[in-house]
Short mmCIF file of C-alpha atoms in Angstrom, two decimals:
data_model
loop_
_atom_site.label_atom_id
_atom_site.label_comp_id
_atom_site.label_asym_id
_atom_site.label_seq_id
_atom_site.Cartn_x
_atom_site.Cartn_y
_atom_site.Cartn_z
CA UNK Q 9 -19.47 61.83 -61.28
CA UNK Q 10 -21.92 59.98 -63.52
CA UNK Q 11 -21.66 63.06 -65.66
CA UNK Q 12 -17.98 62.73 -65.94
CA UNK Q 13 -18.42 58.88 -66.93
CA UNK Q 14 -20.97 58.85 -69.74
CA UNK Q 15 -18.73 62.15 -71.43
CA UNK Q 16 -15.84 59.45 -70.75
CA UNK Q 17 -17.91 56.15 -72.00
CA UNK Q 18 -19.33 58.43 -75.18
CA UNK Q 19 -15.60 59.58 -76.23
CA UNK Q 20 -14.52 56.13 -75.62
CA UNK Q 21 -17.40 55.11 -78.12
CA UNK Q 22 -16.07 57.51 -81.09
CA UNK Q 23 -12.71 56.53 -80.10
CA UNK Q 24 -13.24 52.69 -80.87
CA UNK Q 25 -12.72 53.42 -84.92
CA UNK Q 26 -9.46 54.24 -84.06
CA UNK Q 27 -8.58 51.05 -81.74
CA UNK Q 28 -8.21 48.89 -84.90
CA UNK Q 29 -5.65 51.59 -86.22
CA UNK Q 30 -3.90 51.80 -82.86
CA UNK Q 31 -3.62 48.12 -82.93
CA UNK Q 32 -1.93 48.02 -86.33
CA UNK Q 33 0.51 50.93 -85.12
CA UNK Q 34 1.45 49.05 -81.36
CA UNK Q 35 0.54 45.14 -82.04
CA UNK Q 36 2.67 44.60 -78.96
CA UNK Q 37 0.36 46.39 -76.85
CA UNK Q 38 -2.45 44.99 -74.89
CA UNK Q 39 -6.14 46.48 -74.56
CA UNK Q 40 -6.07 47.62 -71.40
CA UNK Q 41 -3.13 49.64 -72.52
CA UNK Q 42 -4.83 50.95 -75.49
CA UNK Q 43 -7.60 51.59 -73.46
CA UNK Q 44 -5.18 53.64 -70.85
CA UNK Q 45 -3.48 55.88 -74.23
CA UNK Q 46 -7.21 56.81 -75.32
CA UNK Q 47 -8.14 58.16 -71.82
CA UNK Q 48 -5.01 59.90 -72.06
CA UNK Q 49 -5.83 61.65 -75.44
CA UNK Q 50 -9.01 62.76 -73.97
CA UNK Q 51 -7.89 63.94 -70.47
CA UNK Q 52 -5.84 66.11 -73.10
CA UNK Q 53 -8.98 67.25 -75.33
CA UNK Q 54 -10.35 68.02 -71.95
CA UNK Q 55 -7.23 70.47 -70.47
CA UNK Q 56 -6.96 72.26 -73.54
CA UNK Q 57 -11.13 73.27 -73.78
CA UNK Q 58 -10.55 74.45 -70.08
CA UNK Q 59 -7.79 76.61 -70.69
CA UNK Q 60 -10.00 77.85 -74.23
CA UNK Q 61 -13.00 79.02 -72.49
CA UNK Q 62 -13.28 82.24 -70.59
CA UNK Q 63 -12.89 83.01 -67.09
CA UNK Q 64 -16.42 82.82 -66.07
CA UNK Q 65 -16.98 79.74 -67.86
CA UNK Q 66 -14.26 77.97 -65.94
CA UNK Q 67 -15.73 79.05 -62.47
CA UNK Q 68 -18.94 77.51 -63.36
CA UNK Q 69 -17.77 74.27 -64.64
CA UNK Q 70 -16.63 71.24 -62.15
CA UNK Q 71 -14.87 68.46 -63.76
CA UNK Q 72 -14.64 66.31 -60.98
CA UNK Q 73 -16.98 65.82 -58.39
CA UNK Q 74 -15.97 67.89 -55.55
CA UNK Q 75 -12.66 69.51 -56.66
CA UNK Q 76 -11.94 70.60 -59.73
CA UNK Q 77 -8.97 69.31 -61.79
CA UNK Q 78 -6.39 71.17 -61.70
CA UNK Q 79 -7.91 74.06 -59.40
CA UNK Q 80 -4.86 76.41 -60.09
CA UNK Q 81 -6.24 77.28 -63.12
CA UNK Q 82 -9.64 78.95 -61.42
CA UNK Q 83 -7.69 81.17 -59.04
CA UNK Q 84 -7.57 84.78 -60.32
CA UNK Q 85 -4.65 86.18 -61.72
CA UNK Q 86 -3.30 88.75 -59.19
CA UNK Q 87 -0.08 89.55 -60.11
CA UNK Q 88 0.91 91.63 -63.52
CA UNK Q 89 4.78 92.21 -64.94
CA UNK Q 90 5.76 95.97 -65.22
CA UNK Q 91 6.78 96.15 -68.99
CA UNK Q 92 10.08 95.59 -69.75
CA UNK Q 93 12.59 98.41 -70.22
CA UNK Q 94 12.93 97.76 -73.61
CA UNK Q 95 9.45 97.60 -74.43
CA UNK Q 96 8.99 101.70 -74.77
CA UNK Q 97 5.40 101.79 -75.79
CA UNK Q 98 3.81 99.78 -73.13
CA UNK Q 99 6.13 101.86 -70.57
CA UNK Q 100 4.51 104.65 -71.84
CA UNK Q 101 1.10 103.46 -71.89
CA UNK Q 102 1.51 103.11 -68.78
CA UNK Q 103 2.34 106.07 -67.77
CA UNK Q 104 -0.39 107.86 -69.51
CA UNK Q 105 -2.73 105.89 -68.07
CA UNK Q 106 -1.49 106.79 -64.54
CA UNK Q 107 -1.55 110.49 -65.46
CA UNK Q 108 -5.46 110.35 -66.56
CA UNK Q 109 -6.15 107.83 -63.34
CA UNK Q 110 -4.75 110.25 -61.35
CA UNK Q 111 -5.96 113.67 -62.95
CA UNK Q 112 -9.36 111.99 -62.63
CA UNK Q 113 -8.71 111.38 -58.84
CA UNK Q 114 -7.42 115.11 -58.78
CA UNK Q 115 -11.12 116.71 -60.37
CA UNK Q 116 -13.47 114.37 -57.77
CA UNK Q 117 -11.08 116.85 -54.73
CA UNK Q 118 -13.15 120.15 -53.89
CA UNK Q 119 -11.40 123.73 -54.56
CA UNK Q 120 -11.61 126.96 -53.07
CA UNK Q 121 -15.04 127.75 -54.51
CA UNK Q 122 -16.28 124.31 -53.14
CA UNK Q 123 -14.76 125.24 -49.83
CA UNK Q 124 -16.71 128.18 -49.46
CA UNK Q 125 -19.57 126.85 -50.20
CA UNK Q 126 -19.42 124.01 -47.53
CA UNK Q 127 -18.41 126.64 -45.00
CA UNK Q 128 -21.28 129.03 -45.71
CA UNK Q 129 -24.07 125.82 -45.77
CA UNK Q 130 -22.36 124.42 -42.59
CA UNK Q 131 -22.90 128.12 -40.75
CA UNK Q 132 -26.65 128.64 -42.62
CA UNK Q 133 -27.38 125.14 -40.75
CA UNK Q 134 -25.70 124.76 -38.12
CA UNK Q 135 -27.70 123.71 -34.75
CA UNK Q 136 -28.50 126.57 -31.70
CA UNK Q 137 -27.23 127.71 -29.26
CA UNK Q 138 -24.05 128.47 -29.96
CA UNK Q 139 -21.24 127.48 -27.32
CA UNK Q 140 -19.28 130.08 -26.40
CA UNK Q 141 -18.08 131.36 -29.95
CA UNK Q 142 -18.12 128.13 -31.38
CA UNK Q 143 -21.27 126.66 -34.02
CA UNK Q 144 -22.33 122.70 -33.32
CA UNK Q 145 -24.64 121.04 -36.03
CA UNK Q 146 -26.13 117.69 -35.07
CA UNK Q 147 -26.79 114.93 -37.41
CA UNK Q 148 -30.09 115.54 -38.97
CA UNK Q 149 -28.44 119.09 -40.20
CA UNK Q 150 -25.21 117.23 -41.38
CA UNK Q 151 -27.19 114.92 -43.65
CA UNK Q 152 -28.97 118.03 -45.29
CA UNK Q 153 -25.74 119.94 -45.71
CA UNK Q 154 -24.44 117.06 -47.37
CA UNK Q 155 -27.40 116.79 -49.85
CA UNK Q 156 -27.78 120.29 -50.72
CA UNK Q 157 -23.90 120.19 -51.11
CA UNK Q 158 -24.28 117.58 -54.03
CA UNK Q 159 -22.73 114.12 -54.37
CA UNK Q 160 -18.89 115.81 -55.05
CA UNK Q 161 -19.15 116.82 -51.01
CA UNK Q 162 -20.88 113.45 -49.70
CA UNK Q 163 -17.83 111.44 -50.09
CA UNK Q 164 -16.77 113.74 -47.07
CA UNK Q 165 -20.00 114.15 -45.33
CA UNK Q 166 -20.50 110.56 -44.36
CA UNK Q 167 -21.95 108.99 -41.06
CA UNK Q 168 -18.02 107.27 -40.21
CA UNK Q 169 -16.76 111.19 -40.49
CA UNK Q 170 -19.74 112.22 -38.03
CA UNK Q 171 -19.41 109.47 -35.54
CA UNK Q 172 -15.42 109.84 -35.20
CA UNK Q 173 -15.69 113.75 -34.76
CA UNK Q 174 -18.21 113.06 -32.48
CA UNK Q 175 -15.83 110.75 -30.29
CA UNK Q 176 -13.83 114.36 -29.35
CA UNK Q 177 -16.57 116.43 -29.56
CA UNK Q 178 -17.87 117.98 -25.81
CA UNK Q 179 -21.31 118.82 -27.13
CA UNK Q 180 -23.67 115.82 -26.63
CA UNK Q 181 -25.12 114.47 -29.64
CA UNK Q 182 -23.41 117.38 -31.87
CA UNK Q 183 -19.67 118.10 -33.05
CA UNK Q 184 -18.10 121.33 -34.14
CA UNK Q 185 -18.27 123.31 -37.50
CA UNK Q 186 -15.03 124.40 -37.57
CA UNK Q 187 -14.05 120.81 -36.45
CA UNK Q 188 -15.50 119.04 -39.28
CA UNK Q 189 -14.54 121.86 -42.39
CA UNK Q 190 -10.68 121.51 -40.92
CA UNK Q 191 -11.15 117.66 -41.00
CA UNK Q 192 -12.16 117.91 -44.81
CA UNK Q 193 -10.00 120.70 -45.40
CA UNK Q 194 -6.87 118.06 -43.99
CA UNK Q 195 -8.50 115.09 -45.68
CA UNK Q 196 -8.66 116.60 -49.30
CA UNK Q 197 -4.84 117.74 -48.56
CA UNK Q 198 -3.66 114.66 -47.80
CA UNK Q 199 -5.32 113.48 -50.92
CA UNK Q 200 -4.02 116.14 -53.03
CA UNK Q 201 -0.42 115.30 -51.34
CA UNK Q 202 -0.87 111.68 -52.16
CA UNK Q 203 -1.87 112.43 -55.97
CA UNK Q 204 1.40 115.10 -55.97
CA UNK Q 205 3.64 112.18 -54.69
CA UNK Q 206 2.19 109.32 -56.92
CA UNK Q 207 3.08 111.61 -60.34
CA UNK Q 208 6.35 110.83 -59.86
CA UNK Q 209 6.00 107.40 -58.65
CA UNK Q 210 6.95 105.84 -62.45
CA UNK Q 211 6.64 102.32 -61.98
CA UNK Q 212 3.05 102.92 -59.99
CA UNK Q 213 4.19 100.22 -57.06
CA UNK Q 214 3.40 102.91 -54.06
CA UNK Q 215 7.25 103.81 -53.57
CA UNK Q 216 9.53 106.79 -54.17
CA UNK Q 217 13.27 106.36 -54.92
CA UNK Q 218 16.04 109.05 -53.83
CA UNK Q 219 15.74 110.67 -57.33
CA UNK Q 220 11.33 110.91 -57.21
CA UNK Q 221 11.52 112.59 -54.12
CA UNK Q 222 14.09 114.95 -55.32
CA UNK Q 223 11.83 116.04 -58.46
CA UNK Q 224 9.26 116.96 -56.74
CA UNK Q 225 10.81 118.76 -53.48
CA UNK Q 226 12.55 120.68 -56.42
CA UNK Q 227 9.40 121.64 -58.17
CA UNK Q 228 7.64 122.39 -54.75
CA UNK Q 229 10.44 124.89 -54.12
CA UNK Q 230 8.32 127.59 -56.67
CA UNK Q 231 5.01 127.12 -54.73
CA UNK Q 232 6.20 127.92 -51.25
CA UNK Q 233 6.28 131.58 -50.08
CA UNK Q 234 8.54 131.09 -47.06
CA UNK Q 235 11.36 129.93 -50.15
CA UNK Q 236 11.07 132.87 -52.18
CA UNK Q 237 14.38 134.62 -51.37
CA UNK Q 238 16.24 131.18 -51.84
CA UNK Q 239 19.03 131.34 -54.26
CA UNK Q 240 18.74 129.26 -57.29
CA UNK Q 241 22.50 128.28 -56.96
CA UNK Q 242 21.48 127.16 -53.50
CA UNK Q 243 18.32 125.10 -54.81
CA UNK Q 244 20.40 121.39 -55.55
CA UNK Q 245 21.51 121.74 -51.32
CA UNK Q 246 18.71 122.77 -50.43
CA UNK Q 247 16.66 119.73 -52.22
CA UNK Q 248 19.15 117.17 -50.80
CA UNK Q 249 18.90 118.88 -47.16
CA UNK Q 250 15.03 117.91 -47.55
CA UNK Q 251 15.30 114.53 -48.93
CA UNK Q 252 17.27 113.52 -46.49
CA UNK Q 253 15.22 113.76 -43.45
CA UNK Q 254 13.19 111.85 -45.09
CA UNK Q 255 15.13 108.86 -45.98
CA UNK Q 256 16.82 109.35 -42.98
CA UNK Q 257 13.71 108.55 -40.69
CA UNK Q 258 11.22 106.71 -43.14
CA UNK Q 259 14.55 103.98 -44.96
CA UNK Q 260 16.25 103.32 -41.71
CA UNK Q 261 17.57 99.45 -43.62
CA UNK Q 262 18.63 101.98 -46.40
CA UNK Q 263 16.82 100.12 -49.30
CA UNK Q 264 16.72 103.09 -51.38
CA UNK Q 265 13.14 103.51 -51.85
CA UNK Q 266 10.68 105.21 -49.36
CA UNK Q 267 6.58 104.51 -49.10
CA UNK Q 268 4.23 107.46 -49.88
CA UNK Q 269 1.96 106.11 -47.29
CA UNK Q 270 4.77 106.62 -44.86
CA UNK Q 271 5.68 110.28 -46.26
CA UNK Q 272 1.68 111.61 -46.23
CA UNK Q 273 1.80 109.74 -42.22
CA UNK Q 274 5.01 110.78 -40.91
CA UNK Q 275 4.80 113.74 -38.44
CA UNK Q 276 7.31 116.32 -40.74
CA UNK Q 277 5.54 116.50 -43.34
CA UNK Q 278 3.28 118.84 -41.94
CA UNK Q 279 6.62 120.80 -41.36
CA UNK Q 280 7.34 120.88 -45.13
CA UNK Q 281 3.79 121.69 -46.02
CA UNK Q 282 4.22 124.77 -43.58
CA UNK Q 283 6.16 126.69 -46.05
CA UNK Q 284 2.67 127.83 -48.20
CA UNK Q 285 2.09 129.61 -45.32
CA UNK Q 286 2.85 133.83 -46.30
CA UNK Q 287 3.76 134.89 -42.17
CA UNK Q 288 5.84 132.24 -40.02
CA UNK Q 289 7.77 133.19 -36.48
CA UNK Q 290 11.57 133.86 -36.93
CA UNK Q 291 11.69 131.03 -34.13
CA UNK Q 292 9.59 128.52 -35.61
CA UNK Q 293 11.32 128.56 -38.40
CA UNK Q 294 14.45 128.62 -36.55
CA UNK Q 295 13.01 124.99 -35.45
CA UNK Q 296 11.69 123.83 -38.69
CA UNK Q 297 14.31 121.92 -40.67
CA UNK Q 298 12.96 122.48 -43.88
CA UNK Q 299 12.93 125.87 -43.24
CA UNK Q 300 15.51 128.13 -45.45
CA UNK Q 301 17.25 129.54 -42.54
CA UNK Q 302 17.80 126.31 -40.86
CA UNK Q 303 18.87 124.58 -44.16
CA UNK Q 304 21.22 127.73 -45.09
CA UNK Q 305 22.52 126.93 -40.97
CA UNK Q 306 22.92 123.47 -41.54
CA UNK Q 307 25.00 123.90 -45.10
CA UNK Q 308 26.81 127.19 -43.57
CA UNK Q 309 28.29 125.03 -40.65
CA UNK Q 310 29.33 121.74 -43.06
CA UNK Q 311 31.27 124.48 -45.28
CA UNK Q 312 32.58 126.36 -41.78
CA UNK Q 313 34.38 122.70 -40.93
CA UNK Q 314 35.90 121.92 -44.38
CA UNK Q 315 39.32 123.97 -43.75
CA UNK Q 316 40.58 122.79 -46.90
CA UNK Q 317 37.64 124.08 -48.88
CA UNK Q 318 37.61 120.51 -51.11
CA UNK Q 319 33.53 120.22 -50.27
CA UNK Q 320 34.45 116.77 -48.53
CA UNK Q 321 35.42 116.64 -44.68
CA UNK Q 322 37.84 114.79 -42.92
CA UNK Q 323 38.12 113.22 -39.70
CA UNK Q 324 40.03 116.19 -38.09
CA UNK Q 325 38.06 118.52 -39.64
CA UNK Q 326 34.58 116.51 -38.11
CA UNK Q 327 36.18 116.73 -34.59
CA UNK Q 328 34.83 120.53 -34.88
CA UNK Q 329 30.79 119.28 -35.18
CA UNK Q 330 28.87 120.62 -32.36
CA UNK Q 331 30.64 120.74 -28.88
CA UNK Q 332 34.14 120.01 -30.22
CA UNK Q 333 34.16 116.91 -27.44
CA UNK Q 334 33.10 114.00 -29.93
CA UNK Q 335 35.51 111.64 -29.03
CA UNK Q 336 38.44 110.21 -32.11
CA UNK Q 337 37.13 106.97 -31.32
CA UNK Q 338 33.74 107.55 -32.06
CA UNK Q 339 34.75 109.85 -35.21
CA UNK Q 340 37.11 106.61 -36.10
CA UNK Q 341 34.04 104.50 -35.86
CA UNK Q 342 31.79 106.64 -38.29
CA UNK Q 343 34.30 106.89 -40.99
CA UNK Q 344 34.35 103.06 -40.55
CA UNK Q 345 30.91 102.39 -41.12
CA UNK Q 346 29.66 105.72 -43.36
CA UNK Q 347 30.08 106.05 -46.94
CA UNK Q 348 33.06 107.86 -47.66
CA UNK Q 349 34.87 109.05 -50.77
CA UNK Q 350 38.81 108.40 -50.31
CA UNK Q 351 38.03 108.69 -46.70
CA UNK Q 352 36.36 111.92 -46.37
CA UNK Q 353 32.56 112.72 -46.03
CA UNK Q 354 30.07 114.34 -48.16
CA UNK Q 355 27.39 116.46 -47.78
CA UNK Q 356 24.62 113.83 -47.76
CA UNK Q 357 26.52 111.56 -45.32
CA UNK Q 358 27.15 114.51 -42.90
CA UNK Q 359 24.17 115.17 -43.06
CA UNK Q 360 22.76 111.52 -41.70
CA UNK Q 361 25.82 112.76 -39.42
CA UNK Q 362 23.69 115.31 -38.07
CA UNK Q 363 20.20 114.07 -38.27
CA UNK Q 364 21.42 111.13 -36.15
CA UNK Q 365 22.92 113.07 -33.33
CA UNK Q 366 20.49 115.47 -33.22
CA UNK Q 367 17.71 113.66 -32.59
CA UNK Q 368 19.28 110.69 -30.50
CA UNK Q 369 15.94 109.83 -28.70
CA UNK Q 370 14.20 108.36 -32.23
CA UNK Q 371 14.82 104.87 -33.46
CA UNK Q 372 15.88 105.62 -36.78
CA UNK Q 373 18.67 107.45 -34.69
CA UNK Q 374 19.50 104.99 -32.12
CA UNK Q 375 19.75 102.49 -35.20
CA UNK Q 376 22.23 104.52 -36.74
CA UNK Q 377 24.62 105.10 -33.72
CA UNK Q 378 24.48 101.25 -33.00
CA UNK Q 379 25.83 100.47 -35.89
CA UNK Q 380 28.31 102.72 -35.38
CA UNK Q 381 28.79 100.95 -31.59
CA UNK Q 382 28.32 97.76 -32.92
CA UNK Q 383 32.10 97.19 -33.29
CA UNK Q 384 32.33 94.02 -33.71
CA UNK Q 385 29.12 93.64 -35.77
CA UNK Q 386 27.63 90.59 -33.63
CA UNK Q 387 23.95 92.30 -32.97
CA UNK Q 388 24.73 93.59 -29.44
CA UNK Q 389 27.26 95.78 -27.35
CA UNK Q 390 28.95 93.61 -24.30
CA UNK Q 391 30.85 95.10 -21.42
CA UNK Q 392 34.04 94.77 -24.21
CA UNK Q 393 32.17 97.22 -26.13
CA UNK Q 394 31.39 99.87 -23.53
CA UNK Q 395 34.84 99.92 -22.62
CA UNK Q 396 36.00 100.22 -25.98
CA UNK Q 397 34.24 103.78 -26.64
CA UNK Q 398 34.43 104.16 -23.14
CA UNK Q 399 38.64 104.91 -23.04
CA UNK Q 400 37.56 108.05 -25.36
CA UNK Q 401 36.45 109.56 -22.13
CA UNK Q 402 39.09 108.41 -20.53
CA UNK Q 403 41.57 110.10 -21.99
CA UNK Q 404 39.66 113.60 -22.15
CA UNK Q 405 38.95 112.92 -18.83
CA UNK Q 406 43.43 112.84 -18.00
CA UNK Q 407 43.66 115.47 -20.68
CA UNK Q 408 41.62 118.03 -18.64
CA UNK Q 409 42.96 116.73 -15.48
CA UNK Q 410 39.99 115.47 -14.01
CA UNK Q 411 39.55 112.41 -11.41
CA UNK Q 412 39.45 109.47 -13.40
CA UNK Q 413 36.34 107.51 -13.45
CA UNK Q 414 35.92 103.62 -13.10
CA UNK Q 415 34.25 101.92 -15.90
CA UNK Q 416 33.09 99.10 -13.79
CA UNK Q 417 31.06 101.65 -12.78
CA UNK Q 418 30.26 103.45 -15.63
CA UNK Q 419 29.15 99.88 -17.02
CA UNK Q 420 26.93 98.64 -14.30
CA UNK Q 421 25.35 101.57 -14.61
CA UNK Q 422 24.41 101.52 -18.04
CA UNK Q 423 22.92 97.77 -17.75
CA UNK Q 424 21.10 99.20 -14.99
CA UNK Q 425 19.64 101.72 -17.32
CA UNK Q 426 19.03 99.54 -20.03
CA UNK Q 427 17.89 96.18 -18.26
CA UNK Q 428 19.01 94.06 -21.12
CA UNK Q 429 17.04 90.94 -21.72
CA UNK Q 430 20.11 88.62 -21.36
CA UNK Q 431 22.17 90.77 -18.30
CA UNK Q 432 25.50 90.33 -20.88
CA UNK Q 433 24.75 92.11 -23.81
CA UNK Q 434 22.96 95.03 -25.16
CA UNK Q 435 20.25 94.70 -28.06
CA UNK Q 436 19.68 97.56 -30.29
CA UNK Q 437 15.39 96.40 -29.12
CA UNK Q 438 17.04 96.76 -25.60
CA UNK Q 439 18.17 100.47 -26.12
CA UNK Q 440 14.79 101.56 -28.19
CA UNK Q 441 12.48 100.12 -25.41
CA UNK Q 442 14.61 101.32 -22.57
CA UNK Q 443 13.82 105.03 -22.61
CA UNK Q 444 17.38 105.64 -21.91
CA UNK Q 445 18.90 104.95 -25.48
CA UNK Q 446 19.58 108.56 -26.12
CA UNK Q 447 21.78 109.19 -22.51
CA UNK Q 448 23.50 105.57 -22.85
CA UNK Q 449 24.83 106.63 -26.50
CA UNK Q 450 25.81 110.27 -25.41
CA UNK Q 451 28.01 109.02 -22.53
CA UNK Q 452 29.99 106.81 -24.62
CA UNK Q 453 31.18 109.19 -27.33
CA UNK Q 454 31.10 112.49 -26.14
CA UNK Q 455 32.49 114.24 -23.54
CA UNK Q 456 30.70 117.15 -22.48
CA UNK Q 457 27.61 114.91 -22.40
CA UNK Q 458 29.62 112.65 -20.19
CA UNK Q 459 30.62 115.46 -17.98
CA UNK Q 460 26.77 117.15 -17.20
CA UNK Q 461 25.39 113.22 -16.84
CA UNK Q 462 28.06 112.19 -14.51
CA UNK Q 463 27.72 115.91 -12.19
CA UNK Q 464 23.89 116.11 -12.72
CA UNK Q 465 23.41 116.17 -9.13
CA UNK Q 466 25.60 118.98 -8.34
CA UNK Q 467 24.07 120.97 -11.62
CA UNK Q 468 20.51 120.49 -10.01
CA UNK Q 469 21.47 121.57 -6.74
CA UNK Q 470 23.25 124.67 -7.98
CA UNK Q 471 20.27 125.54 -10.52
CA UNK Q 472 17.88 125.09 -6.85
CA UNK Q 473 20.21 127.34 -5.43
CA UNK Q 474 20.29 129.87 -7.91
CA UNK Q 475 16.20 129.82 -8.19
CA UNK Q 476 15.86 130.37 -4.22
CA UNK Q 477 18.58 133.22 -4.32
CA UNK Q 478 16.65 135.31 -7.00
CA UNK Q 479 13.49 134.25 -4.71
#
């Protein structure tokens, strides 16, 4: 402080030449207020040299004992404006930055030649006796692998890789060979899928829009095997079939934009990725949806619906998905909610359509259907609600002559399956935590699923029967 005060007292000093003048320019004024415009001029000399000097300089300099005046100018700048659309050279700047950043992170990955030479040092030291067929190394081998290897492998070969394979491992004090090169093997693909990904992230913010995604899905179509006999005609369907399970699951709010860290975590991608492979089982692919038989299915069965052959479907020509039992109020409900063009759907509606319905146990698909529930868009389904979707049934019920069904019943059941937090409405948290989300939804808008939940006991029995007959 006493510091502070003779800087003060000293300007004050060189400032007293200029009192006379300031008295001749405000003769009204008194001292003390001269006195206050002169401290003012030099708290000003003082703000500007802080802002003039450098960073480091400011961090080291306290005006003030204890705090320094104003302390928002030492924190660090943390935030950084993307260049203006206009602004055509920084944008590219940018980008070519990115592109070396990233080609840099792309040379520090090991390739095939690097891979064999990690598996050969791992088997030359790997640590007797062998269990079973499998090779152990313990720790003091791992280091030496790691610095033979060179510095390129020791990112990979570190003591947090050792001690987390050794977690699973069921050799004391040791962890598997094969364990550890597959763990490296996943780690620098995951990498290498991160660096693909962030190529076409333009803006560098982490995020993929509709249109990123669909670049490079369209130029991974060339590098995987299993797509070879794909049409090229077919290639735009078959990129928007991908994308969309995607967006589907990882953009449930719809926001438009997608996290790569969510695309290299979620559990498809591996699914995707499969498609390198030269040999996969007519089933498994059967199973995979990014497969090109599954993708030609799913496209063969949108274009099997649209009677009128306009590419767009209608309600009446929807009533045909699946079963044939979705019920017209349900149907009425999803042209409600869904994009539509002059109320028919497209192909990248449907197929949210069918992502939704065929995977009703996930979240992202319960939070579809809700919406779609959600009639009176209040947050939560009531007993009103229920009823609502449940006089579909109803009336296929009369229309194949079966005993009707009381939806007293029907409901009480339901809020016994659901135990809602408040015992009057339904949460879309209540469904998802329930376990039961998938058989609530399915009871309400289609029939057939109706029908086996509501004669489940007499299907059991019958299967029981059938089992000890063939016994």
């Amino acid at each position: 402080m006493s510091d502070f005060r003779e800087k003060l007292l000293a300007n004050l000093d060189k400032t007293k030449q200029n009192a006379s003048d300031l008295h001749h320019q405000y003769p009204l004024k008194t001292n003390d207020e001269i006195e206050d415009a002169l401290f003012q001029n030099y708290r000003t000399e003082v703000a500007k040299n802080v802002c003039s000097k450098q960073p480091d300089q400011r961090q080291t300099e306290t005006l003030i004992e204890g705090s320094p005046v104003d302390s928002y100018r030492y924190i660090p700048r943390f935030h950084f404006e993307l260049p203006k659309s206009a602004d055509s050279l920084a944008q590219k700047l940018r980008e070519e930055a990115r592109t070396l950043f990233l080609q840099k992170r792309s040379k520090e990955l090991l390739d095939n030649g690097e891979f064999k030479l990690l598996w050969s040092l791992l088997e030359k030291h790997h640590s007797p006796p062998l269990v079973g067929d499998e090779q152990y190394i313990n720790y003091e081998n791992y280091c030496k692998v790691g610095m033979i290897a060179g510095e390129k492998f020791r990112r990979y070969l570190t003591a947090t890789t050792f001690a987390r394979l050794l977690a699973s491992s069921s050799n004391p004090g040791k962890i598997g060979v094969i364990s550890l090169f597959n763990y490296t093997m996943r780690k620098v693909w995951l990498q290498q899928t991160r660096i693909g990904l962030s190529l076409y992230d333009y803006t560098g913010q982490g995020f993929l829009s509709e249109s990123d995604m669909e670049s490079y899905i369209l130029e991974l179509i060339p590098t995987f095997p299993q797509l070879e006999g794909l049409e090229k005609s077919f290639h735009s369907f078959y990129v928007c079939t991908t994308v969309r399970k995607f967006f589907f699951f990882l953009d449930p709010l719809r926001t438009g934009r997608i996290r790569i860290r969510d695309v290299l975590t979620c559990s498809f991608l591996d699914d995707l990725l499969e498609l390198r492979d030269e040999e996969i089982p007519k089933d498994a692919q059967e199973l995979n949806w990014f497969s090109a038989p599954s993708a030609l299915s799913v496209y063969g069965h949108y274009l099997n619906l649209d009677k009128d052959h306009n590419g767009m479907l209608s309600k009446k020509e929807l009533i045909g998905y699946g079963s044939g039992t979705l019920t017209p109020i349900f149907l009425e409900r999803v042209f409600a909610e869904c994009l539509t063009y002059d109320g028919e759907m497209d192909y990248k509606t449907y197929l949210d359509f069918v992502l939704a319905l065929e995977n009703r146990s996930e979240p992202q698909s319960l939070h579809y259907l809700f919406r779609i529930l959600d009639v009176e868009h209040k947050g939560y389904l009531t007993a009103f609600t229920l009823n609502y979707f449940f006089k579909g049934i109803q009336e296929e019920l009369s229309a194949h002559r079966a005993e009707p069904i009381n939806f007293d019943d029907v409901k009480d059941e339901i809020f016994d399956m659901v135990k809602p937090i408040d015992p009057t409405r339904i949460t879309l948290k209540d469904l998802i935590s329930c376990g039961h989300g998938e058989t609530v939804v399915s009871i309400l808008i289609e029939f057939h699923k109706f029908w086996a939940y509501e004669n489940r006991e007499v299907m059991v029995t019958s299967t029981a029967s059938d089992d000890t007959h063939n016994l």
